[in-house]
Short mmCIF file of C-alpha atoms in Angstrom, two decimals:
data_model
loop_
_atom_site.label_atom_id
_atom_site.label_comp_id
_atom_site.label_asym_id
_atom_site.label_seq_id
_atom_site.Cartn_x
_atom_site.Cartn_y
_atom_site.Cartn_z
CA MET A 1 26.85 5.98 52.83
CA SER A 2 25.69 3.50 55.12
CA SER A 3 23.70 0.37 54.60
CA GLU A 4 20.69 1.91 55.67
CA ASP A 5 20.93 4.78 52.98
CA ALA A 6 21.62 2.14 49.86
CA THR A 7 18.98 1.49 47.55
CA PRO A 8 17.63 -1.85 47.89
CA ASP A 9 18.26 -4.38 45.48
CA LEU A 10 15.56 -5.59 43.72
CA TYR A 11 16.43 -8.94 43.70
CA ALA A 12 18.34 -9.31 46.84
CA ASP A 13 15.65 -8.27 49.35
CA PRO A 14 11.78 -9.30 49.38
CA LEU A 15 10.45 -6.15 48.32
CA ARG A 16 6.56 -5.32 48.11
CA PHE A 17 5.36 -4.26 44.86
CA GLY A 18 4.52 -0.89 46.00
CA GLN A 19 8.21 -0.50 47.23
CA ARG A 20 9.53 -1.76 43.53
CA VAL A 21 7.24 1.03 42.14
CA GLN A 22 9.05 3.41 44.13
CA ILE A 23 12.50 2.45 43.56
CA LEU A 24 11.95 2.33 40.01
CA ARG A 25 10.50 5.73 39.91
CA GLU A 26 13.00 7.51 41.82
CA ARG A 27 15.81 5.69 39.73
CA ARG A 28 13.83 7.30 36.75
CA GLY A 29 14.25 10.62 38.21
CA MET A 30 10.24 11.04 38.42
CA THR A 31 8.06 12.38 40.92
CA GLN A 32 4.63 10.80 42.51
CA VAL A 33 2.86 13.32 40.81
CA GLN A 34 4.22 13.06 37.06
CA LEU A 35 3.93 9.07 37.74
CA ALA A 36 0.22 9.19 38.27
CA ASP A 37 -0.46 11.24 35.72
CA LEU A 38 1.41 8.74 33.41
CA VAL A 39 -0.96 6.32 34.62
CA GLY A 40 -3.97 8.08 35.01
CA ILE A 41 -4.64 8.31 38.73
CA SER A 42 -4.13 10.37 41.60
CA PRO A 43 -0.93 10.93 43.20
CA HIS A 44 -2.57 9.75 46.51
CA THR A 45 -3.69 6.54 45.41
CA LEU A 46 -0.13 5.97 44.02
CA ARG A 47 0.84 6.85 47.26
CA LYS A 48 -1.03 4.24 48.83
CA ILE A 49 0.57 1.68 46.58
CA GLU A 50 3.86 2.66 47.17
CA ASN A 51 3.29 2.64 51.00
CA GLY A 52 1.80 -0.90 50.78
CA GLN A 53 -1.72 0.47 52.23
CA GLN A 54 -3.39 -0.60 48.94
CA LYS A 55 -3.12 -4.06 47.49
CA ALA A 56 -1.04 -4.23 44.11
CA PRO A 57 -3.17 -3.30 41.41
CA ARG A 58 -4.59 -5.73 38.29
CA LEU A 59 -2.32 -6.39 35.53
CA ASP A 60 -3.77 -4.03 33.43
CA MET A 61 -2.29 -1.07 35.89
CA VAL A 62 1.13 -3.15 36.25
CA MET A 63 1.39 -2.98 32.47
CA ARG A 64 0.85 0.69 32.42
CA ILE A 65 3.31 1.39 35.19
CA ALA A 66 5.45 -0.66 33.63
CA GLU A 67 5.22 1.71 30.38
CA ALA A 68 5.49 4.91 32.12
CA LEU A 69 8.71 3.39 34.19
CA ARG A 70 10.02 1.80 30.76
CA VAL A 71 10.80 -1.47 32.82
CA ARG A 72 13.11 -3.72 30.90
CA ASP A 73 11.71 -6.86 32.82
CA LEU A 74 8.24 -7.11 34.51
CA ALA A 75 10.08 -9.43 36.93
CA ASP A 76 11.67 -6.07 37.94
CA LEU A 77 8.04 -4.86 38.53
CA THR A 78 6.82 -7.98 40.11
CA GLY A 79 8.98 -9.40 42.23
CA HIS A 80 7.96 -12.62 40.52
CA PRO A 81 10.97 -14.75 38.49
CA GLU A 82 8.30 -16.44 36.78
CA ALA A 83 7.08 -13.36 35.55
CA HIS A 84 10.39 -12.77 33.37
CA VAL A 85 9.37 -10.97 29.93
CA ASP A 86 11.12 -8.14 28.41
CA LEU A 87 9.10 -5.40 27.64
CA PHE A 88 10.61 -2.64 25.96
CA ILE A 89 13.57 -4.30 24.51
CA GLY A 90 12.99 -7.31 22.03
CA PRO A 91 15.08 -10.02 21.47
CA GLY A 92 18.71 -9.61 20.59
CA HIS A 93 18.78 -10.27 16.38
CA PRO A 94 20.83 -13.06 15.47
CA ARG A 95 22.94 -10.27 13.36
CA LEU A 96 23.45 -7.80 15.86
CA ALA A 97 26.82 -9.25 16.86
CA ALA A 98 27.98 -8.53 13.55
CA VAL A 99 26.89 -4.96 13.64
CA LYS A 100 28.36 -4.06 16.75
CA ALA A 101 31.76 -5.13 15.68
CA ALA A 102 31.50 -3.17 12.50
CA VAL A 103 30.29 -0.26 14.39
CA ASP A 104 33.04 -0.73 17.59
CA SER A 105 36.01 -1.51 14.68
CA PHE A 106 38.23 1.88 13.75
CA PRO A 107 40.80 0.23 11.50
CA ILE A 108 44.36 2.11 11.85
CA THR A 109 46.32 0.86 8.97
CA GLY A 110 43.51 1.89 6.16
CA ALA A 111 43.67 -1.84 4.92
CA VAL A 112 40.24 -1.50 3.58
CA GLU A 113 39.99 -0.45 0.13
CA PRO A 114 36.93 2.12 -0.35
CA PRO A 115 34.58 1.73 -3.29
CA PRO A 116 33.61 4.24 -5.38
CA VAL A 117 31.39 6.90 -4.32
CA ALA A 118 28.29 6.06 -6.47
CA HIS A 119 28.68 2.14 -5.75
CA LEU A 120 28.06 3.05 -1.88
CA GLU A 121 25.19 5.33 -2.66
CA ALA A 122 23.23 2.51 -5.25
CA ARG A 123 23.97 0.27 -2.10
CA LEU A 124 22.70 2.62 0.81
CA HIS A 125 19.68 3.21 -1.75
CA ALA A 126 18.90 -0.70 -2.18
CA ALA A 127 19.29 -0.84 1.56
CA TRP A 128 16.87 1.56 2.81
CA GLN A 129 14.14 0.34 -0.10
CA ALA A 130 14.98 -3.28 1.68
CA ARG A 131 14.05 -1.50 4.78
CA HIS A 132 10.74 -0.31 3.81
CA ALA A 133 9.85 -3.46 1.48
CA SER A 134 10.48 -6.24 3.56
CA LYS A 135 8.28 -7.91 6.52
CA ASN A 136 11.71 -8.52 8.46
CA HIS A 137 13.47 -5.38 7.92
CA ARG A 138 15.99 -6.01 10.62
CA GLU A 139 17.14 -8.99 8.40
CA ALA A 140 17.09 -7.62 5.54
CA ILE A 141 19.36 -5.06 6.81
CA GLY A 142 21.52 -6.21 9.57
CA ARG A 143 23.08 -8.52 6.78
CA LEU A 144 23.91 -5.50 4.73
CA LEU A 145 24.96 -3.15 7.38
CA PRO A 146 28.43 -4.27 8.35
CA ASP A 147 30.19 -4.06 4.72
CA LEU A 148 28.40 -0.48 4.50
CA ILE A 149 29.63 0.75 7.67
CA ARG A 150 32.97 -0.59 6.65
CA ASP A 151 32.89 1.00 3.59
CA GLY A 152 31.70 4.19 4.79
CA GLN A 153 34.51 4.30 7.14
CA ALA A 154 37.00 3.85 4.61
CA LEU A 155 35.41 6.31 2.26
CA VAL A 156 36.10 9.10 5.03
CA ARG A 157 39.60 7.97 5.95
CA HIS A 158 40.77 7.78 2.20
CA ALA A 159 39.06 11.28 1.34
CA ASP A 160 41.66 13.25 0.21
CA ARG A 161 39.93 16.96 -0.83
CA ALA A 162 37.67 18.96 1.30
CA ASP A 163 34.47 18.23 -1.06
CA GLU A 164 35.35 14.40 -1.24
CA ARG A 165 35.36 14.17 2.89
CA ARG A 166 31.87 16.04 3.05
CA ALA A 167 30.21 13.81 0.50
CA ALA A 168 31.86 10.59 2.38
CA GLN A 169 30.72 11.97 5.21
CA ALA A 170 27.43 12.57 4.14
CA LEU A 171 26.93 8.85 3.23
CA LEU A 172 28.27 7.65 6.52
CA ALA A 173 26.12 9.74 8.13
CA GLN A 174 23.23 7.92 6.17
CA THR A 175 24.80 4.22 7.34
CA TYR A 176 24.26 5.13 10.84
CA SER A 177 20.92 6.26 10.13
CA LEU A 178 20.42 3.12 8.70
CA SER A 179 22.08 1.20 11.68
CA GLN A 180 19.77 3.04 14.29
CA PHE A 181 16.88 1.83 12.75
CA PHE A 182 18.35 -1.82 13.30
CA ILE A 183 19.67 -1.53 16.70
CA ALA A 184 16.54 -0.05 18.09
CA TYR A 185 14.78 -1.75 20.76
CA GLN A 186 17.27 -4.45 21.39
CA PRO A 187 19.65 -5.22 23.94
CA ASP A 188 22.27 -2.89 23.60
CA SER A 189 21.47 0.94 24.32
CA SER A 190 24.95 2.02 24.53
CA LEU A 191 25.37 0.78 20.98
CA LEU A 192 22.37 2.77 19.97
CA TRP A 193 23.76 6.22 21.70
CA ARG A 194 27.32 5.34 19.93
CA VAL A 195 25.64 5.11 16.31
CA ALA A 196 23.19 8.03 17.09
CA GLU A 197 25.97 10.10 18.13
CA ARG A 198 28.26 9.37 15.45
CA GLY A 199 25.55 9.76 12.97
CA MET A 200 25.26 13.34 14.31
CA VAL A 201 28.73 14.52 14.20
CA ALA A 202 29.08 12.98 10.62
CA ALA A 203 26.45 14.99 9.33
CA GLN A 204 27.87 17.64 10.60
CA GLU A 205 31.24 17.23 9.26
CA SER A 206 29.22 16.67 5.67
CA GLU A 207 27.47 20.54 6.04
CA ASP A 208 24.53 18.74 4.04
CA PRO A 209 20.86 20.19 5.40
CA HIS A 210 19.20 17.29 4.82
CA THR A 211 21.78 14.70 6.47
CA ILE A 212 21.93 17.41 9.03
CA GLY A 213 18.14 16.97 9.60
CA VAL A 214 17.62 13.39 9.67
CA SER A 215 20.78 12.60 12.17
CA SER A 216 19.17 15.25 14.61
CA TRP A 217 15.69 13.02 13.94
CA LEU A 218 17.00 10.19 14.89
CA LEU A 219 18.94 11.70 17.73
CA ALA A 220 16.19 13.58 19.49
CA GLN A 221 14.06 10.16 19.31
CA ALA A 222 17.24 8.58 21.26
CA HIS A 223 16.97 10.96 23.70
CA ARG A 224 13.24 11.22 23.90
CA ASP A 225 12.91 7.13 24.16
CA SER A 226 15.43 7.05 27.08
CA GLY A 227 12.78 8.66 29.02
CA PRO A 228 10.75 11.75 30.55
CA ARG A 229 14.28 13.09 31.81
CA HIS A 230 15.52 13.38 28.53
CA TYR A 231 12.41 15.26 26.87
CA ASP A 232 13.99 18.50 27.28
CA ALA A 233 17.37 17.31 25.31
CA ALA A 234 14.81 15.98 22.82
CA ASP A 235 13.62 19.02 22.00
CA ALA A 236 16.85 20.81 22.19
CA VAL A 237 17.91 18.75 19.45
CA SER A 238 14.90 19.00 17.51
CA ARG A 239 14.28 22.88 17.57
CA GLU A 240 18.08 23.60 17.08
CA ALA A 241 17.66 21.36 13.69
CA ALA A 242 14.22 22.98 12.86
CA ALA A 243 15.66 26.26 12.78
CA TYR A 244 18.92 25.56 11.12
CA LEU A 245 16.47 24.64 8.33
CA ARG A 246 13.99 27.48 8.22
CA PRO A 247 16.14 29.53 6.35
CA LEU A 248 16.69 27.29 3.48
CA LEU A 249 12.98 26.03 3.28
CA PRO A 250 11.32 28.84 0.56
CA ASP A 251 14.02 27.28 -1.84
CA ALA A 252 14.16 23.55 -0.45
CA ASN A 253 13.47 20.61 -2.07
CA ALA A 254 11.31 18.10 -0.99
CA ASP A 255 13.42 15.70 0.95
CA VAL A 256 14.39 19.18 3.24
CA LEU A 257 10.81 20.13 3.12
CA ALA A 258 10.28 16.78 4.80
CA ILE A 259 12.77 16.25 7.12
CA ALA A 260 11.94 19.66 8.53
CA GLY A 261 8.01 18.55 8.69
CA ALA A 262 9.39 15.29 10.50
CA LEU A 263 11.13 17.18 13.28
CA GLU A 264 8.04 19.68 13.75
CA PHE A 265 6.06 16.67 14.34
CA GLU A 266 9.05 15.27 16.91
CA LEU A 267 8.22 18.44 18.95
CA GLY A 268 4.63 17.33 19.05
CA TYR A 269 5.36 13.80 19.86
CA THR A 270 7.18 14.90 22.71
CA ALA A 271 4.90 17.39 23.72
CA ALA A 272 2.07 14.60 23.81
CA ARG A 273 4.20 12.35 25.97
CA ARG A 274 4.07 15.08 28.33
CA ARG A 275 0.59 15.24 28.24
CA GLU A 276 0.55 19.27 26.81
CA THR A 277 -2.12 18.81 24.71
CA GLY A 278 -2.70 22.23 22.68
CA VAL A 279 0.99 22.26 22.18
CA ALA A 280 1.13 18.75 20.67
CA TRP A 281 -1.75 19.41 18.46
CA ARG A 282 -0.21 22.87 17.34
CA TYR A 283 3.06 21.13 16.27
CA TRP A 284 1.06 18.80 14.52
CA ASP A 285 -0.60 21.10 12.43
CA GLN A 286 2.49 23.18 11.76
CA ALA A 287 3.95 19.32 10.48
CA ASN A 288 0.95 18.88 8.44
CA ASP A 289 1.01 22.41 6.89
CA MET A 290 4.65 21.18 5.93
CA ALA A 291 3.53 17.94 4.34
CA LYS A 292 0.89 19.64 2.24
CA ARG A 293 3.79 21.24 0.65
CA LEU A 294 4.93 18.08 -0.91
CA PRO A 295 3.62 16.14 -3.85
CA GLY A 296 0.96 13.93 -3.10
CA ASP A 297 2.78 10.88 -4.10
CA TYR A 298 5.95 11.69 -1.77
CA TYR A 299 7.07 9.63 0.91
CA HIS A 300 10.52 10.51 2.56
CA PRO A 301 13.08 7.87 2.46
CA VAL A 302 13.87 7.81 5.81
CA THR A 303 11.16 8.71 8.63
CA SER A 304 8.24 7.76 5.64
CA PHE A 305 6.78 11.97 6.18
CA SER A 306 4.58 12.16 3.68
CA ARG A 307 0.87 13.48 3.31
CA ALA A 308 -0.37 10.01 3.76
CA VAL A 309 1.52 9.76 7.08
CA MET A 310 -0.13 12.58 8.88
CA GLY A 311 -3.11 10.57 9.67
CA ALA A 312 -0.87 7.80 11.44
CA HIS A 313 0.85 10.76 13.45
CA ALA A 314 -2.11 12.07 14.42
CA VAL A 315 -3.41 8.48 16.29
CA THR A 316 0.69 8.66 17.73
CA VAL A 317 -0.45 12.30 19.32
CA ALA A 318 -3.61 10.88 20.88
CA VAL A 319 -2.52 8.36 22.26
CA GLU A 320 0.52 9.80 23.88
CA LEU A 321 -2.61 12.40 25.11
CA HIS A 322 -4.40 9.31 26.55
CA GLN A 323 -7.30 10.52 24.29
CA GLY A 324 -9.02 6.85 23.59
CA GLY A 325 -11.99 8.25 21.26
CA GLU A 326 -9.75 10.69 19.49
CA SER A 327 -7.21 8.18 19.10
CA VAL A 328 -10.43 5.70 17.38
CA ARG A 329 -11.75 8.66 15.56
CA GLN A 330 -7.87 9.52 14.15
CA ALA A 331 -7.59 5.73 13.28
CA ALA A 332 -10.71 5.74 11.05
CA ARG A 333 -9.47 9.03 9.22
CA ALA A 334 -6.07 7.71 8.95
CA ASP A 335 -6.82 4.14 7.21
CA ARG A 336 -7.84 6.24 3.97
CA SER A 337 -4.35 6.65 3.47
CA VAL A 338 -2.03 3.96 2.28
CA ILE A 339 1.44 3.82 4.22
CA LYS A 340 4.05 2.00 1.62
CA SER A 341 6.40 1.24 4.25
CA ARG A 342 5.87 -2.07 6.07
CA PRO A 343 7.55 -1.21 9.37
CA ARG A 344 6.10 1.91 9.37
CA ARG A 345 2.82 0.51 8.48
CA ALA A 346 2.93 -2.00 11.26
CA ARG A 347 4.02 0.76 13.58
CA HIS A 348 1.01 2.77 12.68
CA ARG A 349 -1.57 -0.62 13.40
CA ILE A 350 0.39 -0.90 16.65
CA GLU A 351 -0.39 2.79 17.51
CA GLU A 352 -4.06 1.83 16.54
CA ALA A 353 -4.01 -1.00 18.96
CA ARG A 354 -2.90 1.50 22.21
CA GLY A 355 -6.09 3.61 21.16
CA TYR A 356 -8.40 0.72 21.02
CA GLN A 357 -7.17 -0.56 24.04
CA LEU A 358 -7.43 3.04 25.86
CA ASP A 359 -11.28 3.04 24.71
CA ASN A 360 -12.03 -0.28 26.21
CA GLN A 361 -11.98 -2.20 22.84
CA PRO A 362 -9.55 -4.92 23.63
CA ASP A 363 -10.35 -7.27 20.73
CA VAL A 364 -10.58 -4.66 18.06
CA ALA A 365 -6.82 -4.04 19.83
CA ILE A 366 -5.85 -7.37 19.21
CA ALA A 367 -7.35 -7.57 15.79
CA THR A 368 -5.33 -4.62 14.58
CA LEU A 369 -2.22 -6.35 16.06
CA GLU A 370 -2.79 -9.12 13.53
CA LYS A 371 -2.44 -6.47 10.79
CA ALA A 372 0.97 -4.94 12.32
CA PHE A 373 2.12 -9.04 12.47
CA GLU A 374 1.15 -9.83 8.83
CA ALA A 375 2.83 -5.86 7.93
CA ALA A 376 6.09 -6.90 9.46
CA PRO A 377 6.18 -9.51 12.30
CA GLU A 378 9.91 -8.18 13.39
CA THR A 379 8.28 -4.57 14.17
CA ILE A 380 5.82 -6.05 16.48
CA ARG A 381 8.52 -8.32 17.79
CA TYR A 382 10.54 -5.46 19.21
CA ASN A 383 7.74 -2.97 20.28
CA GLY A 384 7.03 -2.99 24.09
CA TYR A 385 3.71 -1.34 23.45
CA ALA A 386 2.52 -4.72 21.34
CA ARG A 387 4.02 -6.62 24.04
CA ALA A 388 2.27 -5.00 26.78
CA ILE A 389 -1.35 -5.08 25.11
CA LEU A 390 -1.09 -8.81 24.50
CA LEU A 391 0.55 -10.02 27.84
CA GLU A 392 -2.40 -8.23 29.10
CA GLU A 393 -4.88 -9.82 27.31
CA VAL A 394 -3.33 -13.60 27.60
CA GLU A 395 -4.83 -12.86 31.18
CA SER A 396 -8.15 -11.93 29.98
CA THR A 397 -11.28 -13.88 31.44
CA GLN A 398 -12.85 -13.94 28.29
CA ALA A 399 -11.70 -16.94 26.56
CA PRO A 400 -11.96 -16.33 23.04
CA ARG A 401 -10.05 -13.35 23.24
CA ARG A 402 -7.22 -14.94 25.63
CA ARG A 403 -7.20 -17.77 23.11
CA ARG A 404 -6.93 -14.99 19.94
CA ALA A 405 -3.82 -13.11 22.36
CA ALA A 406 -2.01 -16.15 23.41
CA GLU A 407 -2.28 -17.30 19.44
CA LEU A 408 -0.58 -14.18 18.44
CA ALA A 409 1.86 -13.94 21.48
CA GLY A 410 3.15 -17.56 20.32
CA LYS A 411 3.55 -16.49 16.91
CA VAL A 412 5.77 -12.94 18.02
CA GLY A 413 7.64 -15.15 20.51
CA ILE A 414 7.18 -12.13 23.49
CA LEU A 415 6.04 -15.15 26.22
CA ALA A 416 9.28 -16.37 27.97
CA ALA A 417 9.84 -20.35 27.83
#
C-alpha cells in the first residue's frame, strides 16, 4: 500500500475536525448515512462537516458524534491535546491488575487445593449480594474476584466425575459473569472478551440452562457495546439462547424465566440502537410478559430482571431511539418502582438523565446524575453517557448550571488534570 493510500495518523497530521470524523467513522465501518442517523443530522450536513465546508459543530454535537463513534478519548476527535478526556472507558480500577492476573493464570501443576463446592457457592452468593448492595461495587467485588477465579479454576481441574465437573463449570461460569461486571468499561477490552468467552465455554460445559442463559446475556452485551458492526453478532447470541430456553419455560423456575426475559429485552435494546422503533418495543412487550410471570418481589440475582426493572428498561428503549419526550414519560412511570440493586439503580438514573438531556431539560439531567452518584458513585464514574452529559454542561453559558455540572464532574473525577 502506498503512503498516499495509508490512513492518516490522528496525531502525526494536523487534521481538520471533519477529517477526523471521517477517519474514525471509516474505522468503525460506518457509512455517512448511518452516522448521520445516529447523531440526528442529515447525511448532507455530515458530508459538509467531513469535507470542511461547514465549521466544527457545537460541543453538544461533538459529544453526540463521539458517542456514536464510541470515541475513547475526546482528543482523538477534536485534535486538541488539552481536550484529553476518556469518554467510554473509565479510570482503571486499582484492583484491575490483580483480577487480570487471576484470569490470565492457568496453573498446570494443580498446586491450588480446591475448596468444597458448598463453600465456593456461599462465597459467590455473598459476592453477588455485595455487588448489588455496595455504592462502590467494583471495589466490593474486586477484592474477592482473584481468589474466586483461582478457586473456581481449581475446582474444575480437580473434578473427577462428570457431574462434579459440570457443577464446577457452572460455578466457574458464574465467577466469570461476576468478573465481567467488574471489568466492563475499564481500559482493557481484550480482558473483557477473554472473560466473556471463557464464561460462555464454561457455561456450555455445565449444561445448566440458567448458567448458559446468563453467559449468553453477557456475551451479547459484549458484542453490542463493541459498536454497530457487532449488533448482528449480539442478536445471534441472544436469539440462540432464547430458542434454547423456550422449550423449558412451561416448567421453568423463576431464575430461568427471568434470564429468558432478560434475553428478550437484549434483542429490544439492540433494535433500539438500530433505531428500529417497532421491533424494539415489541421485544420490550415480550420481556414484560415474561416479567409478569415472576413473583412481585423477585429480582434476578445477576441481571436484576424483575417486574420493577421493566420501567427502567422502557426508559432505555426510548433513550436509544432518541425519543426525548417518551423517555421523560417513561421515567415518570418507572419512578413508581424501586430497584434494589444500587449499581442498577444508578444506571437507571443515568438513562433518565440521557432522556432529560434529549428533551432539552439539562438542569433536570444534572440533578438526576446527582441521584446516580448518590446511589453508586462507581457506576457514574465508569459510564460514558454520564461523562458526556457532564462534559457538555461544564461548558454551559448558564453559570448556575455550569457550576453544578463542574461540582459533580469533580466528585466523579472525570476531568483530566
